[in-house]
Amino acid sequence: MTDSRPTTPARPGDNDYNGPASEHLLAQFNGNPAITLLQAPSPVGSFPVPDSRATTPSPPAGNAYSRPISPNCWEFIQTPSPVLPPAYSRPMSPNRWEFIQAPSPVLPPLPSSRTNTPGPPAGHTFENPISQGGSSQHNGNRISNIESPSIHQHQQVVVMTPIANDLQHQNPQSQGIQESIEGLQSLHFKEMTSRKCLITKNCEGTCGWLLGHGKYRTWKMPGAIRCGQQQRNDVRHVTDEASDILWITGMPGSGKSTLLKYAAQETEKSSPACIVASFFFSRSGTQMQRSALGLFRSLLHQLFTPSLQLPDFFLQTFRAKRNTKGKSGEDWEWHKEELQNFFNLYVASSRYRILIFIDALDECTEDDPWQLVHYFKTLAASADSTLSICFSCRHIPSIGPSDDDAHTICVEKENEKDISTYITANLKPAFKEEAEEQHIKDIRREISAKASGSFQWVELAIEKTLSFRRKGKSVKTILNMLLQIPQALDGLYRQILINIDKEERSEALHLMQWVCLAARPLALTELRLAMASDWADPRQRPHQNHGELEKSEDYENDAQMKRLVENLSGGLVEVKSEKREEPECTVQLIHQSVYDFLVLGGIQILNESKDIRHSIGQGHHRMARACINYATLADVHLAVRTGQTQQFPFLSYAVKSWVWHAKKAEASGISQDDLPERFQGPFGGFLQRWIDAYRAIDPSSEGCPDGRATLLHVTSEHGILSVVKTLLLEPALDINSFNNKKRTPLSYAAEKGHGEVVKALLDAGANANLKDINGRTPLWYATRNKNAGVLELLLKSDSTKYDIRRWLWYAARNGYEDVIRVLLEKGVDPNSKDSAERTLLWHAAGKGHMGLVTFLLEKGAVVDSRDTWGQTPVFSATNNGHYEVVDLLLRQKADVKSSDKEGRTPLSLAADNGHATLVTLLLAENVDVDLSDEKGRAPLWYAAHNGHARVVEILLENGAGKKA
């Protein structure tokens, strides 16, 4: 097909291209379906988009390669805006676009001047299929291009297809796919989607109001459109980060999690041009489920998964860790700071809108939720409207905004219609007769009137209603019962526990302790075996082996256990599976508000105790013993030795969690001093069994004990003081015993900051100067972890005097002000110098630790002390761009006009590194703008050489170069 119509010249900066050339190219897309486009950077103009797909964005600009995924469907990886109109494409992920039934035009040749167009990846061979207007040839990675007057405006377009056998049958590992899979696996953790799966699906006809809510629609709207709309409407222009942050707040039980889950799923369906990721915190879940580390591992896994083309900034770090440390999850783990950096880089490089949904922010108990909010706000503000975040949380002013905030949706103010719909849907199956329609209305009216926006209250009220209905109670009786239900959730929970039969309260307490206080949610089988393992005296074991335990009279099988849970809990505990087809069920409280009620005093109803701290402590004490009882069953030990531990469902929890429960009990005032007898006496011998079991089940876990650990090592590390003191009474105890890493009990206690344990060990004669296999002493661990109180205890020991200066500089570089404060109080000179003659102030200034710099200056640190290179602290701070520190040093009369041994000045360093604000600050001190170093290079030379245009401009404005 040919076209003799003239072309319209392209003009730099055109945003619309509607000339004959675009019409010609659009017409050509009805031709050969086998041709694909490669290396098609965005043209100067853009092609008109068919009205039916007017909102479809173009793929991002950049270099690209493609591969077939079906006869009429090609996948373009990191493709720029193509010649194909958007009607033929849809985004699959930030770096992948799918072109559906996009027959290629028969394009005439490009100008031969384009022969330097980048080719395909090394090793890939391409050829051009049948073409009416010209041909291209493959030659390694270079392409001979073809010319056409109809596409002079788009000269970077190259027409080619890959040889099918070359791409379709390559080893995926050779393309880095296997490496990407391993990288994704390093981010994954078992419970990553557990909380989301367990959240109740919204009732049909509910939650839709959120998608149409003005605040939600504004938040979801791209930033440029949002701001433009505000300007057109002559309303306040949003200039802060709040427009990219949406808050969904509500009281406990108002349906926030269900609403957020619905919003995330529906947004992902309706916004193919956006990237959607979500995370659901869970206070009762594992550490990953309630931490920022888990959040970022999950988000990055979701963001990276669709393309299987992990970014280089991630893969480079992953390769380095894998090649130098070994397998992820066993030999190393990701750190939160690393993952935050990856997330920053991903957002900065994305050309797509990124919508993040984060549920139950108040349940992030391992980190400071406010710090997370600050992080996301800062990132969103710098992301040029690319990133938007939707948080849900309770009404907690210290975390989120007030309810009348312009970017907050308060759920209980909006969910009245949803509650009515939910009540009707749940009552209809029980009131099927047509004549009973009025009964549904009456009950719905009564429940709705007392709900006050709480779905949790409604659900419990409905359950009571249906229970009465099953018992044949009249509607009038049901309505009277509803009138008696306390309107507040706490009152309702209290009533439920009080109604539990007194003879069943002891067992109900046992159940509630396991469900409420467990380190993680237990599977139904685990809970059954845990409760069956509850005996206090190790000398009177009702079950000698696992087979006997499975035949327990009170806990015979999972079906019976499920009924028992439902009965003993009064409906406050539920048994739920993540997916309907999965047989394994998790036992959990029906809502976080139940947990809050129980731990704040509600559990005392079952225990009849006046001290809630004692009740919680007794629960952990009892659970620790149950774990030990299970792990010491005779056949369990045999299974560990033969590697057949999978047949013991509760073993993993028991082995990993007994010490955690013992630590919690100790913290609640319940002494654990009976443990030595269980571990080392004639009835226990458990220590080595426990170590062997842990190392067989999860040897890479952070909590896995060393093979030569003693009970003193373990209890010192975990701060179980009562056991430490009991062990120290043993005359044959080796207080300085080494494990395989040559670490002592004191080393672990110092690292973890257990001051009372450190004091007890030191008083008993522990050596504070013993080094482990890495040459690290207890003082090093205390310094690294900023344990100032422990450090002070260690410094009282004569054996640590030599060790002080060794870690002094480490503390200064890392900004450990409390540590430095303790060291100075012990007589360390604030002007102490290291081997390079650098002072504490030099190190602190270079790292930008403003608080420590201020403290050292107050303690008499010399502001102009020089190192062996002739540089003072102001050089160190300037070189690293720490404006506030430099400003403080200048106010302390620091000399900024002097040079170091190479003739470099602070101004020279600032210009060299492109620190424009520092250049301005230093010039205000009347420094010589043209002072050259020993190589004859002035600040202007360094700025120009490194391409720092703004610094060059500032220097020229201040007379630089005029002397020449």
Short mmCIF file of N, CA and C in Angstrom, two decimals, residues 152-295:
data_model
loop_
_atom_site.label_atom_id
_atom_site.label_comp_id
_atom_site.label_asym_id
_atom_site.label_seq_id
_atom_site.Cartn_x
_atom_site.Cartn_y
_atom_site.Cartn_z
N HIS A 152 9.11 10.42 8.11
CA HIS A 152 10.30 11.20 8.45
C HIS A 152 10.23 11.78 9.85
N GLN A 153 9.03 11.99 10.32
CA GLN A 153 8.88 12.57 11.65
C GLN A 153 9.13 11.52 12.74
N HIS A 154 9.24 10.27 12.39
CA HIS A 154 9.36 9.20 13.38
C HIS A 154 10.52 8.29 12.99
N GLN A 155 11.68 8.86 12.84
CA GLN A 155 12.81 8.14 12.29
C GLN A 155 13.40 7.09 13.22
N GLN A 156 12.96 7.06 14.47
CA GLN A 156 13.52 6.07 15.37
C GLN A 156 12.74 4.76 15.36
N VAL A 157 11.74 4.67 14.51
CA VAL A 157 10.97 3.45 14.42
C VAL A 157 11.71 2.43 13.55
N VAL A 158 11.86 1.23 14.05
CA VAL A 158 12.51 0.16 13.31
C VAL A 158 11.53 -1.00 13.22
N VAL A 159 11.37 -1.56 12.06
CA VAL A 159 10.39 -2.61 11.86
C VAL A 159 11.10 -3.95 11.79
N MET A 160 10.71 -4.89 12.62
CA MET A 160 11.36 -6.20 12.61
C MET A 160 10.57 -7.18 13.45
N THR A 161 10.80 -8.45 13.27
CA THR A 161 10.27 -9.48 14.14
C THR A 161 11.39 -10.41 14.55
N PRO A 162 11.29 -11.00 15.72
CA PRO A 162 12.32 -11.97 16.09
C PRO A 162 12.09 -13.30 15.40
N ILE A 163 13.16 -14.02 15.14
CA ILE A 163 13.00 -15.39 14.67
C ILE A 163 12.38 -16.19 15.80
N ALA A 164 11.30 -16.85 15.53
CA ALA A 164 10.53 -17.49 16.60
C ALA A 164 11.36 -18.45 17.43
N ASN A 165 12.12 -19.28 16.76
CA ASN A 165 12.89 -20.28 17.50
C ASN A 165 13.91 -19.64 18.43
N ASP A 166 14.35 -18.45 18.08
CA ASP A 166 15.40 -17.80 18.86
C ASP A 166 14.90 -17.31 20.21
N LEU A 167 13.67 -16.77 20.23
CA LEU A 167 13.16 -16.23 21.48
C LEU A 167 12.24 -17.20 22.20
N GLN A 168 11.40 -17.87 21.45
CA GLN A 168 10.39 -18.69 22.10
C GLN A 168 10.97 -19.93 22.75
N HIS A 169 12.14 -20.36 22.32
CA HIS A 169 12.70 -21.60 22.84
C HIS A 169 13.99 -21.39 23.61
N GLN A 170 14.26 -20.15 24.01
CA GLN A 170 15.46 -19.92 24.81
C GLN A 170 15.25 -20.44 26.24
N ASN A 171 16.36 -20.78 26.87
CA ASN A 171 16.33 -21.15 28.28
C ASN A 171 15.97 -19.93 29.11
N PRO A 172 14.87 -19.95 29.86
CA PRO A 172 14.49 -18.77 30.65
C PRO A 172 15.59 -18.29 31.56
N GLN A 173 16.40 -19.21 32.07
CA GLN A 173 17.46 -18.81 33.00
C GLN A 173 18.47 -17.92 32.31
N SER A 174 18.70 -18.17 30.97
CA SER A 174 19.67 -17.36 30.26
C SER A 174 19.20 -15.92 30.12
N GLN A 175 17.91 -15.68 30.24
CA GLN A 175 17.35 -14.33 30.16
C GLN A 175 17.20 -13.69 31.53
N GLY A 176 17.70 -14.35 32.55
CA GLY A 176 17.63 -13.79 33.89
C GLY A 176 16.32 -14.05 34.60
N ILE A 177 15.43 -14.87 33.98
CA ILE A 177 14.14 -15.12 34.61
C ILE A 177 14.31 -15.85 35.93
N GLN A 178 15.20 -16.85 35.95
CA GLN A 178 15.40 -17.62 37.17
C GLN A 178 15.92 -16.72 38.29
N GLU A 179 16.81 -15.81 37.95
CA GLU A 179 17.34 -14.90 38.96
C GLU A 179 16.24 -14.00 39.50
N SER A 180 15.35 -13.55 38.61
CA SER A 180 14.24 -12.71 39.05
C SER A 180 13.31 -13.49 39.98
N ILE A 181 13.08 -14.75 39.65
CA ILE A 181 12.23 -15.59 40.51
C ILE A 181 12.85 -15.72 41.90
N GLU A 182 14.15 -15.96 41.93
CA GLU A 182 14.83 -16.07 43.22
C GLU A 182 14.76 -14.76 44.00
N GLY A 183 14.88 -13.64 43.27
CA GLY A 183 14.77 -12.34 43.93
C GLY A 183 13.40 -12.14 44.54
N LEU A 184 12.34 -12.53 43.82
CA LEU A 184 10.98 -12.44 44.34
C LEU A 184 10.80 -13.34 45.56
N GLN A 185 11.36 -14.53 45.48
CA GLN A 185 11.25 -15.46 46.61
C GLN A 185 11.91 -14.92 47.87
N SER A 186 12.96 -14.12 47.69
CA SER A 186 13.64 -13.55 48.86
C SER A 186 12.77 -12.52 49.56
N LEU A 187 11.80 -11.94 48.84
CA LEU A 187 10.89 -10.96 49.43
C LEU A 187 9.67 -11.63 50.06
N HIS A 188 9.30 -12.78 49.55
CA HIS A 188 8.07 -13.44 49.99
C HIS A 188 8.20 -13.96 51.43
N PHE A 189 7.10 -13.94 52.15
CA PHE A 189 7.03 -14.64 53.43
C PHE A 189 5.66 -15.30 53.53
N LYS A 190 5.61 -16.35 54.30
CA LYS A 190 4.47 -17.26 54.31
C LYS A 190 3.15 -16.56 54.57
N GLU A 191 3.14 -15.62 55.50
CA GLU A 191 1.87 -15.00 55.92
C GLU A 191 1.57 -13.71 55.15
N MET A 192 2.19 -13.52 54.00
CA MET A 192 2.11 -12.25 53.30
C MET A 192 0.67 -11.85 52.95
N THR A 193 -0.15 -12.82 52.58
CA THR A 193 -1.53 -12.51 52.21
C THR A 193 -2.55 -13.07 53.20
N SER A 194 -2.07 -13.61 54.32
CA SER A 194 -2.97 -14.29 55.26
C SER A 194 -4.06 -13.37 55.78
N ARG A 195 -3.67 -12.20 56.26
CA ARG A 195 -4.65 -11.30 56.84
C ARG A 195 -5.68 -10.85 55.81
N LYS A 196 -5.23 -10.55 54.61
CA LYS A 196 -6.15 -10.12 53.55
C LYS A 196 -7.15 -11.22 53.24
N CYS A 197 -6.67 -12.46 53.17
CA CYS A 197 -7.56 -13.58 52.85
C CYS A 197 -8.59 -13.82 53.94
N LEU A 198 -8.20 -13.55 55.18
CA LEU A 198 -9.10 -13.83 56.30
C LEU A 198 -10.13 -12.73 56.53
N ILE A 199 -9.95 -11.58 55.89
CA ILE A 199 -10.92 -10.48 56.05
C ILE A 199 -12.21 -10.86 55.33
N THR A 200 -13.32 -10.69 56.01
CA THR A 200 -14.61 -11.06 55.46
C THR A 200 -14.91 -10.29 54.18
N LYS A 201 -15.35 -11.02 53.14
CA LYS A 201 -15.73 -10.37 51.89
C LYS A 201 -16.98 -9.52 52.11
N ASN A 202 -17.02 -8.41 51.43
CA ASN A 202 -18.17 -7.53 51.62
C ASN A 202 -19.45 -8.19 51.14
N CYS A 203 -20.52 -7.90 51.84
CA CYS A 203 -21.85 -8.37 51.45
C CYS A 203 -22.24 -7.70 50.13
N GLU A 204 -22.90 -8.46 49.26
CA GLU A 204 -23.30 -7.90 47.97
C GLU A 204 -24.17 -6.65 48.18
N GLY A 205 -23.83 -5.62 47.43
CA GLY A 205 -24.57 -4.37 47.53
C GLY A 205 -24.00 -3.38 48.53
N THR A 206 -22.87 -3.74 49.16
CA THR A 206 -22.25 -2.84 50.13
C THR A 206 -20.89 -2.36 49.59
N CYS A 207 -20.38 -1.34 50.22
CA CYS A 207 -19.04 -0.77 49.97
C CYS A 207 -18.93 0.06 48.70
N GLY A 208 -19.88 -0.09 47.78
CA GLY A 208 -19.78 0.63 46.51
C GLY A 208 -19.77 2.14 46.67
N TRP A 209 -20.34 2.63 47.76
CA TRP A 209 -20.39 4.08 47.98
C TRP A 209 -19.01 4.72 48.01
N LEU A 210 -18.00 3.95 48.45
CA LEU A 210 -16.66 4.53 48.57
C LEU A 210 -16.12 4.94 47.21
N LEU A 211 -16.31 4.10 46.19
CA LEU A 211 -15.76 4.39 44.87
C LEU A 211 -16.36 5.66 44.27
N GLY A 212 -17.58 5.99 44.68
CA GLY A 212 -18.20 7.20 44.18
C GLY A 212 -18.04 8.41 45.09
N HIS A 213 -17.42 8.22 46.23
CA HIS A 213 -17.23 9.31 47.20
C HIS A 213 -16.30 10.37 46.61
N GLY A 214 -16.68 11.62 46.79
CA GLY A 214 -15.91 12.72 46.20
C GLY A 214 -14.45 12.72 46.63
N LYS A 215 -14.19 12.46 47.89
CA LYS A 215 -12.81 12.47 48.39
C LYS A 215 -12.00 11.32 47.79
N TYR A 216 -12.65 10.16 47.66
CA TYR A 216 -11.95 9.02 47.07
C TYR A 216 -11.65 9.28 45.59
N ARG A 217 -12.61 9.82 44.88
CA ARG A 217 -12.41 10.08 43.45
C ARG A 217 -11.33 11.14 43.24
N THR A 218 -11.30 12.12 44.11
CA THR A 218 -10.25 13.14 44.01
C THR A 218 -8.88 12.54 44.28
N TRP A 219 -8.81 11.69 45.29
CA TRP A 219 -7.52 11.04 45.62
C TRP A 219 -7.03 10.15 44.48
N LYS A 220 -7.95 9.43 43.86
CA LYS A 220 -7.59 8.50 42.80
C LYS A 220 -7.22 9.23 41.50
N MET A 221 -7.70 10.45 41.37
CA MET A 221 -7.46 11.23 40.16
C MET A 221 -5.98 11.57 40.02
N PRO A 222 -5.42 11.49 38.80
CA PRO A 222 -4.02 11.90 38.61
C PRO A 222 -3.79 13.31 39.10
N GLY A 223 -2.62 13.56 39.66
CA GLY A 223 -2.34 14.84 40.30
C GLY A 223 -2.51 16.03 39.39
N ALA A 224 -2.04 15.94 38.14
CA ALA A 224 -2.12 17.08 37.23
C ALA A 224 -3.58 17.43 36.94
N ILE A 225 -4.42 16.40 36.75
CA ILE A 225 -5.84 16.65 36.49
C ILE A 225 -6.50 17.22 37.74
N ARG A 226 -6.11 16.65 38.90
CA ARG A 226 -6.67 17.12 40.16
C ARG A 226 -6.42 18.60 40.37
N CYS A 227 -5.16 18.99 40.17
CA CYS A 227 -4.80 20.39 40.39
C CYS A 227 -5.45 21.28 39.36
N GLY A 228 -5.51 20.80 38.09
CA GLY A 228 -6.14 21.60 37.05
C GLY A 228 -7.61 21.81 37.32
N GLN A 229 -8.27 20.77 37.83
CA GLN A 229 -9.69 20.86 38.15
C GLN A 229 -9.92 21.86 39.28
N GLN A 230 -9.02 21.85 40.25
CA GLN A 230 -9.16 22.80 41.36
C GLN A 230 -9.00 24.23 40.87
N GLN A 231 -8.08 24.43 39.93
CA GLN A 231 -7.87 25.78 39.41
C GLN A 231 -9.09 26.24 38.61
N ARG A 232 -9.66 25.31 37.80
CA ARG A 232 -10.84 25.69 37.01
C ARG A 232 -12.01 26.03 37.90
N ASN A 233 -12.11 25.28 39.02
CA ASN A 233 -13.21 25.53 39.95
C ASN A 233 -12.93 26.67 40.90
N ASP A 234 -11.75 27.27 40.74
CA ASP A 234 -11.35 28.39 41.57
C ASP A 234 -11.41 28.04 43.06
N VAL A 235 -10.90 26.82 43.38
CA VAL A 235 -10.81 26.43 44.77
C VAL A 235 -9.36 26.42 45.16
N ARG A 236 -9.11 26.22 46.45
CA ARG A 236 -7.74 26.24 46.95
C ARG A 236 -6.91 25.19 46.24
N HIS A 237 -5.77 25.61 45.74
CA HIS A 237 -4.86 24.70 45.05
C HIS A 237 -4.10 23.89 46.09
N VAL A 238 -4.12 22.58 45.93
CA VAL A 238 -3.44 21.73 46.89
C VAL A 238 -1.94 21.76 46.61
N THR A 239 -1.18 22.18 47.58
CA THR A 239 0.27 22.26 47.40
C THR A 239 1.01 21.33 48.35
N ASP A 240 0.32 20.74 49.32
CA ASP A 240 1.02 19.84 50.23
C ASP A 240 0.78 18.40 49.82
N GLU A 241 1.35 17.49 50.59
CA GLU A 241 1.30 16.08 50.24
C GLU A 241 -0.06 15.45 50.52
N ALA A 242 -0.94 16.19 51.22
CA ALA A 242 -2.18 15.58 51.68
C ALA A 242 -3.07 15.12 50.54
N SER A 243 -2.99 15.77 49.37
CA SER A 243 -3.82 15.38 48.25
C SER A 243 -3.48 14.00 47.75
N ASP A 244 -2.28 13.51 48.05
CA ASP A 244 -1.87 12.17 47.65
C ASP A 244 -2.08 11.16 48.77
N ILE A 245 -2.60 11.59 49.90
CA ILE A 245 -2.88 10.72 51.04
C ILE A 245 -4.37 10.76 51.33
N LEU A 246 -4.98 9.59 51.41
CA LEU A 246 -6.39 9.48 51.80
C LEU A 246 -6.47 8.64 53.06
N TRP A 247 -7.23 9.13 54.02
CA TRP A 247 -7.42 8.41 55.28
C TRP A 247 -8.84 7.85 55.34
N ILE A 248 -8.95 6.57 55.66
CA ILE A 248 -10.24 5.95 55.97
C ILE A 248 -10.20 5.58 57.44
N THR A 249 -10.90 6.35 58.24
CA THR A 249 -10.85 6.15 59.69
C THR A 249 -12.19 5.62 60.19
N GLY A 250 -12.15 5.02 61.35
CA GLY A 250 -13.38 4.50 61.92
C GLY A 250 -13.14 3.85 63.27
N MET A 251 -14.21 3.70 64.02
CA MET A 251 -14.10 3.05 65.32
C MET A 251 -13.92 1.55 65.12
N PRO A 252 -13.52 0.82 66.15
CA PRO A 252 -13.36 -0.63 66.02
C PRO A 252 -14.65 -1.28 65.53
N GLY A 253 -14.53 -2.16 64.54
CA GLY A 253 -15.69 -2.91 64.07
C GLY A 253 -16.55 -2.19 63.05
N SER A 254 -16.10 -1.05 62.56
CA SER A 254 -16.93 -0.29 61.62
C SER A 254 -16.82 -0.80 60.19
N GLY A 255 -15.92 -1.75 59.93
CA GLY A 255 -15.82 -2.33 58.59
C GLY A 255 -14.70 -1.76 57.75
N LYS A 256 -13.68 -1.17 58.38
CA LYS A 256 -12.60 -0.52 57.62
C LYS A 256 -11.83 -1.52 56.76
N SER A 257 -11.50 -2.67 57.34
CA SER A 257 -10.68 -3.64 56.60
C SER A 257 -11.43 -4.21 55.41
N THR A 258 -12.68 -4.56 55.61
CA THR A 258 -13.49 -5.08 54.50
C THR A 258 -13.62 -4.02 53.41
N LEU A 259 -13.81 -2.77 53.81
CA LEU A 259 -13.95 -1.67 52.86
C LEU A 259 -12.66 -1.47 52.07
N LEU A 260 -11.52 -1.51 52.76
CA LEU A 260 -10.25 -1.28 52.07
C LEU A 260 -9.92 -2.44 51.13
N LYS A 261 -10.22 -3.66 51.56
CA LYS A 261 -10.01 -4.82 50.68
C LYS A 261 -10.85 -4.68 49.41
N TYR A 262 -12.08 -4.26 49.57
CA TYR A 262 -12.97 -4.06 48.42
C TYR A 262 -12.42 -2.95 47.52
N ALA A 263 -11.99 -1.86 48.11
CA ALA A 263 -11.49 -0.74 47.32
C ALA A 263 -10.26 -1.13 46.51
N ALA A 264 -9.34 -1.86 47.14
CA ALA A 264 -8.12 -2.28 46.45
C ALA A 264 -8.44 -3.20 45.27
N GLN A 265 -9.34 -4.14 45.49
CA GLN A 265 -9.68 -5.09 44.43
C GLN A 265 -10.43 -4.40 43.28
N GLU A 266 -11.38 -3.55 43.61
CA GLU A 266 -12.14 -2.88 42.57
C GLU A 266 -11.30 -1.87 41.81
N THR A 267 -10.40 -1.19 42.52
CA THR A 267 -9.53 -0.23 41.86
C THR A 267 -8.59 -0.92 40.89
N GLU A 268 -8.11 -2.08 41.28
CA GLU A 268 -7.21 -2.83 40.39
C GLU A 268 -7.96 -3.26 39.12
N LYS A 269 -9.23 -3.63 39.27
CA LYS A 269 -10.02 -4.04 38.11
C LYS A 269 -10.32 -2.87 37.18
N SER A 270 -10.65 -1.73 37.76
CA SER A 270 -11.13 -0.59 36.97
C SER A 270 -10.03 0.36 36.50
N SER A 271 -8.81 0.16 36.96
CA SER A 271 -7.73 1.08 36.60
C SER A 271 -6.53 0.32 36.06
N PRO A 272 -6.65 -0.24 34.84
CA PRO A 272 -5.53 -1.03 34.29
C PRO A 272 -4.28 -0.21 34.05
N ALA A 273 -4.43 1.11 33.97
CA ALA A 273 -3.26 1.96 33.74
C ALA A 273 -2.54 2.31 35.03
N CYS A 274 -3.05 1.83 36.15
CA CYS A 274 -2.43 2.11 37.44
C CYS A 274 -1.85 0.82 38.03
N ILE A 275 -0.87 1.00 38.87
CA ILE A 275 -0.30 -0.11 39.63
C ILE A 275 -0.93 -0.08 41.01
N VAL A 276 -1.51 -1.19 41.44
CA VAL A 276 -2.20 -1.25 42.73
C VAL A 276 -1.54 -2.31 43.60
N ALA A 277 -1.20 -1.93 44.81
CA ALA A 277 -0.64 -2.88 45.78
C ALA A 277 -1.27 -2.60 47.14
N SER A 278 -1.30 -3.61 48.00
CA SER A 278 -1.95 -3.43 49.30
C SER A 278 -1.24 -4.25 50.37
N PHE A 279 -1.45 -3.83 51.61
CA PHE A 279 -0.93 -4.59 52.75
C PHE A 279 -1.88 -4.40 53.92
N PHE A 280 -2.10 -5.50 54.66
CA PHE A 280 -3.06 -5.49 55.76
C PHE A 280 -2.32 -5.89 57.04
N PHE A 281 -2.05 -4.91 57.89
CA PHE A 281 -1.37 -5.18 59.17
C PHE A 281 -2.27 -6.05 60.05
N SER A 282 -1.63 -6.84 60.92
CA SER A 282 -2.38 -7.67 61.86
C SER A 282 -1.63 -7.73 63.18
N ARG A 283 -2.20 -7.13 64.21
CA ARG A 283 -1.55 -7.12 65.52
C ARG A 283 -1.39 -8.51 66.09
N SER A 284 -2.32 -9.39 65.79
CA SER A 284 -2.27 -10.75 66.34
C SER A 284 -1.47 -11.70 65.45
N GLY A 285 -0.93 -11.20 64.36
CA GLY A 285 -0.19 -12.05 63.44
C GLY A 285 1.28 -12.16 63.81
N THR A 286 2.07 -12.64 62.86
CA THR A 286 3.50 -12.79 63.07
C THR A 286 4.18 -11.43 63.05
N GLN A 287 5.47 -11.42 63.36
CA GLN A 287 6.22 -10.17 63.38
C GLN A 287 6.17 -9.49 62.01
N MET A 288 6.24 -10.26 60.95
CA MET A 288 6.17 -9.69 59.60
C MET A 288 4.82 -9.01 59.35
N GLN A 289 3.77 -9.55 59.93
CA GLN A 289 2.43 -9.01 59.69
C GLN A 289 2.16 -7.72 60.46
N ARG A 290 3.03 -7.40 61.40
CA ARG A 290 2.80 -6.19 62.18
C ARG A 290 4.01 -5.25 62.14
N SER A 291 4.83 -5.36 61.08
CA SER A 291 6.05 -4.55 61.00
C SER A 291 6.19 -3.87 59.66
N ALA A 292 6.99 -2.81 59.63
CA ALA A 292 7.29 -2.11 58.39
C ALA A 292 8.10 -3.00 57.46
N LEU A 293 8.92 -3.88 58.01
CA LEU A 293 9.69 -4.80 57.18
C LEU A 293 8.75 -5.68 56.36
N GLY A 294 7.73 -6.23 57.00
CA GLY A 294 6.76 -7.04 56.28
C GLY A 294 6.01 -6.24 55.24
N LEU A 295 5.66 -5.00 55.58
CA LEU A 295 4.97 -4.12 54.64
C LEU A 295 5.77 -3.95 53.36
#
